[in-house]
Each structure stands twice: as C-alpha cells, then as structure tokens.
PDB file of C-alpha atoms in Angstrom:
ATOM      1  CA  MET A  13     151.798 134.558  95.480  1.00 60.00           C
ATOM      2  CA  TRP A  14     148.359 136.017  96.080  1.00 63.00           C
ATOM      3  CA  ARG A  15     146.842 132.767  97.988  1.00 68.00           C
ATOM      4  CA  TRP A  16     149.895 132.417 100.308  1.00 75.00           C
ATOM      5  CA  GLY A  17     150.807 135.801 100.332  1.00 79.00           C
ATOM      6  CA  ASN A  18     147.182 135.619 102.125  1.00 75.00           C
ATOM      7  CA  LEU A  19     148.138 132.160 103.827  1.00 78.00           C
ATOM      8  CA  LEU A  20     151.099 133.435 104.926  1.00 86.00           C
ATOM      9  CA  GLY A  21     149.345 136.681 106.502  1.00 83.00           C
ATOM     10  CA  ALA A  22     146.555 134.791 108.275  1.00 84.00           C
ATOM     11  CA  PHE A  23     149.543 132.307 109.315  1.00 90.00           C
ATOM     12  CA  LEU A  24     152.068 134.732 110.910  1.00 93.00           C
ATOM     13  CA  ALA A  25     148.777 136.735 112.738  1.00 93.00           C
ATOM     14  CA  GLU A  26     147.567 133.691 114.577  1.00 95.00           C
ATOM     15  CA  LEU A  27     151.366 133.174 115.805  1.00 96.00           C
ATOM     16  CA  ILE A  28     151.334 136.353 117.000  1.00 97.00           C
ATOM     17  CA  ALA A  29     147.130 136.013 118.441  1.00 97.00           C
ATOM     18  CA  LEU A  30     149.696 133.160 120.342  1.00 98.00           C
ATOM     19  CA  GLY A  31     152.793 136.461 121.295  1.00 97.00           C
ATOM     20  CA  ILE A  32     149.843 138.741 123.005  1.00 98.00           C
ATOM     21  CA  PHE A  33     147.731 136.200 124.839  1.00 98.00           C
ATOM     22  CA  ALA A  34     151.505 135.116 126.388  1.00 98.00           C
ATOM     23  CA  SER A  35     151.857 138.882 127.073  1.00 98.00           C
ATOM     24  CA  TRP A  36     148.936 139.456 128.269  1.00 98.00           C
ATOM     25  CA  GLY A  37     149.307 136.575 130.617  1.00 97.00           C
ATOM     26  CA  TRP A  38     152.601 137.968 132.028  1.00 98.00           C
ATOM     27  CA  ALA A  39     151.221 141.532 132.967  1.00 97.00           C
ATOM     28  CA  VAL A  40     148.156 140.009 134.819  1.00 96.00           C
ATOM     29  CA  ASP A  41     148.984 140.910 138.557  1.00 95.00           C
ATOM     30  CA  GLY A  42     149.517 138.440 140.503  1.00 93.00           C
ATOM     31  CA  THR A  43     152.360 136.080 141.333  1.00 96.00           C
ATOM     32  CA  THR A  44     154.803 135.073 139.439  1.00 96.00           C
ATOM     33  CA  LEU A  45     153.786 131.653 139.110  1.00 97.00           C
ATOM     34  CA  VAL A  46     149.917 132.073 137.905  1.00 97.00           C
ATOM     35  CA  ARG A  47     151.408 134.936 135.644  1.00 97.00           C
ATOM     36  CA  LEU A  48     153.593 131.598 134.501  1.00 97.00           C
ATOM     37  CA  LEU A  49     151.282 129.513 133.902  1.00 97.00           C
ATOM     38  CA  LEU A  50     149.029 132.460 132.096  1.00 97.00           C
ATOM     39  CA  ALA A  51     151.095 133.531 129.837  1.00 98.00           C
ATOM     40  CA  ILE A  52     152.769 129.111 129.084  1.00 98.00           C
ATOM     41  CA  GLY A  53     149.009 127.452 129.376  1.00 98.00           C
ATOM     42  CA  LEU A  54     147.210 130.178 127.983  1.00 97.00           C
ATOM     43  CA  PRO A  55     148.554 130.333 124.404  1.00 98.00           C
ATOM     44  CA  ALA A  56     148.863 126.733 124.401  1.00 98.00           C
ATOM     45  CA  VAL A  57     145.129 126.298 125.487  1.00 98.00           C
ATOM     46  CA  THR A  58     145.025 128.429 122.103  1.00 97.00           C
ATOM     47  CA  ALA A  59     146.871 126.136 120.242  1.00 97.00           C
ATOM     48  CA  VAL A  60     145.011 123.508 120.921  1.00 96.00           C
ATOM     49  CA  VAL A  61     141.756 124.649 120.284  1.00 96.00           C
ATOM     50  CA  TRP A  62     142.363 125.898 116.929  1.00 95.00           C
ATOM     51  CA  GLY A  63     144.792 122.960 116.171  1.00 94.00           C
ATOM     52  CA  LEU A  64     141.354 120.996 116.963  1.00 95.00           C
ATOM     53  CA  PHE A  65     139.044 123.088 115.343  1.00 94.00           C
ATOM     54  CA  ALA A  66     140.534 126.490 113.278  1.00 91.00           C
ATOM     55  CA  ALA A  67     143.655 125.058 111.203  1.00 88.00           C
ATOM     56  CA  PRO A  68     142.957 124.219 107.693  1.00 82.00           C
ATOM     57  CA  THR A  69     143.590 120.843 108.362  1.00 84.00           C
ATOM     58  CA  ALA A  70     141.088 120.615 111.434  1.00 87.00           C
ATOM     59  CA  THR A  71     139.300 117.106 111.152  1.00 86.00           C
ATOM     60  CA  ARG A  72     137.239 118.438 114.009  1.00 89.00           C
ATOM     61  CA  GLY A  73     133.676 120.784 114.241  1.00 83.00           C
ATOM     62  CA  THR A  74     132.048 122.380 112.068  1.00 88.00           C
ATOM     63  CA  PRO A  75     131.925 126.105 109.066  1.00 86.00           C
ATOM     64  CA  VAL A  76     130.394 127.931 111.813  1.00 91.00           C
ATOM     65  CA  VAL A  77     132.257 126.185 114.605  1.00 93.00           C
ATOM     66  CA  ARG A  78     135.651 127.174 113.037  1.00 90.00           C
ATOM     67  CA  THR A  79     134.397 130.211 112.010  1.00 89.00           C
ATOM     68  CA  VAL A  80     133.227 131.239 115.970  1.00 93.00           C
ATOM     69  CA  VAL A  81     136.255 129.993 117.035  1.00 95.00           C
ATOM     70  CA  LYS A  82     138.388 132.309 114.556  1.00 94.00           C
ATOM     71  CA  VAL A  83     136.215 135.287 115.976  1.00 94.00           C
ATOM     72  CA  LEU A  84     136.691 134.395 119.324  1.00 96.00           C
ATOM     73  CA  VAL A  85     140.189 134.134 119.420  1.00 97.00           C
ATOM     74  CA  PHE A  86     141.136 137.604 117.164  1.00 96.00           C
ATOM     75  CA  GLY A  87     138.640 139.066 119.414  1.00 96.00           C
ATOM     76  CA  LEU A  88     139.852 137.884 122.547  1.00 97.00           C
ATOM     77  CA  ALA A  89     143.494 138.869 120.851  1.00 97.00           C
ATOM     78  CA  GLY A  90     142.489 142.527 120.167  1.00 97.00           C
ATOM     79  CA  ALA A  91     140.542 142.618 123.379  1.00 97.00           C
ATOM     80  CA  ALA A  92     144.183 142.087 125.562  1.00 97.00           C
ATOM     81  CA  LEU A  93     146.219 144.050 122.997  1.00 97.00           C
ATOM     82  CA  TRP A  94     143.740 146.854 123.964  1.00 98.00           C
ATOM     83  CA  SER A  95     144.589 145.578 127.732  1.00 97.00           C
ATOM     84  CA  LEU A  96     147.600 145.808 127.859  1.00 97.00           C
ATOM     85  CA  GLY A  97     146.978 149.509 126.773  1.00 97.00           C
ATOM     86  CA  HIS A  98     147.477 148.810 122.676  1.00 97.00           C
ATOM     87  CA  PRO A  99     144.258 150.021 122.041  1.00 97.00           C
ATOM     88  CA  VAL A 100     145.910 151.044 118.327  1.00 98.00           C
ATOM     89  CA  TRP A 101     147.104 148.761 117.686  1.00 97.00           C
ATOM     90  CA  ALA A 102     144.489 146.389 118.626  1.00 97.00           C
ATOM     91  CA  VAL A 103     141.985 148.216 115.965  1.00 97.00           C
ATOM     92  CA  VAL A 104     144.466 147.688 113.813  1.00 96.00           C
ATOM     93  CA  PHE A 105     145.017 144.391 114.202  1.00 96.00           C
ATOM     94  CA  VAL A 106     141.919 143.097 114.159  1.00 96.00           C
ATOM     95  CA  LEU A 107     141.022 144.665 111.060  1.00 95.00           C
ATOM     96  CA  VAL A 108     143.970 143.673 109.284  1.00 93.00           C
ATOM     97  CA  ILE A 109     142.845 139.891 110.921  1.00 92.00           C
ATOM     98  CA  ALA A 110     139.374 140.770 109.363  1.00 92.00           C
ATOM     99  CA  VAL A 111     140.972 141.575 105.448  1.00 90.00           C
ATOM    100  CA  ASN A 112     142.808 138.902 105.392  1.00 85.00           C
ATOM    101  CA  LEU A 113     140.274 136.114 106.900  1.00 84.00           C
ATOM    102  CA  LEU A 114     138.044 137.871 104.433  1.00 86.00           C
ATOM    103  CA  ILE A 115     139.956 137.470 101.345  1.00 83.00           C
ATOM    104  CA  ILE A 116     141.038 134.023 102.289  1.00 78.00           C
ATOM    105  CA  ARG A 117     136.863 133.580 102.829  1.00 79.00           C
ATOM    106  CA  VAL A 118     135.911 134.513  99.134  1.00 84.00           C
ATOM    107  CA  GLN A 119     138.966 133.931  96.909  1.00 77.00           C
ATOM    108  CA  LYS A 120     138.024 129.964  98.590  1.00 75.00           C
ATOM    109  CA  LEU A 121     142.721 129.770  99.319  1.00 67.00           C
ATOM    110  CA  SER A 122     143.560 126.628 101.383  1.00 64.00           C
ATOM    111  CA  PRO A 123     146.752 126.001 101.486  1.00 60.00           C
ATOM    112  CA  ASP A 124     146.562 123.124  99.304  1.00 53.00           C
ATOM    113  CA  GLY A 125     145.404 124.609  96.635  1.00 52.00           C
ATOM    114  CA  ASN A 126     141.288 123.067  97.171  1.00 52.00           C
ATOM    115  CA  ALA A 127     138.112 125.567  97.850  1.00 48.00           C
ATOM    116  CA  ALA A 128     138.876 126.432 101.535  1.00 50.00           C
TER     117      ALA A 128
END
C-alpha cells in the first residue's frame, strides 16, 4: 500500500506538471495560435522527454540524467505556477514533489517491486 500510494502520488504529480505547463502556455501573451501551440506543445514535449529519460521504464540516460530531468520538469512547473500568480501553490507543489521523490529514493520504490 505504501509503495503504490507513493508511486501513484508521483504519477499524479507528473500529470499535474503537464497541466501546469498547458495552463502557462495558454496564459502567455500572444496570438491565439501561439497560445494554443504552447498549451499543447509544452506538455507534449515534456511528456516525450519524461518518457525517454525519467519514467520508471525509461531506457535512455543515466541515473544522473534521470534526476536532472525530474528536477528540471518539476522545478519549471513550480516556476510556471508561480508566474501564473500562485506562489503559495508553487511552493507547496515543489515541496510535495521533493518529499515524494525522497521517499521513493530512500525506500527504493519502483512499480515492478525491484529497487529503483
């Protein structure tokens, strides 16, 4: 239960980050086309990069690259949330992510039950 709860939390955080990027893209000043491209493109590019380098099943990169990608994605999502006018939520988001990732790392949690 503990393992799956934390892994579910991590997955939900990834989805929330994608939603934050979409919201930020739509909030950017510009034409509707630019806003639409950013609202769709940022989450899409993020999902591809995450899938290649940071997902539990990622086959590319090293543990250092995986960590860097996670820090960049969640850090940028927090910054985007802040820039959207939600500084408290941005801090809460980043802190919850940090705690969740720390628990996953320390407990060596992974979806398949093997060490992460």
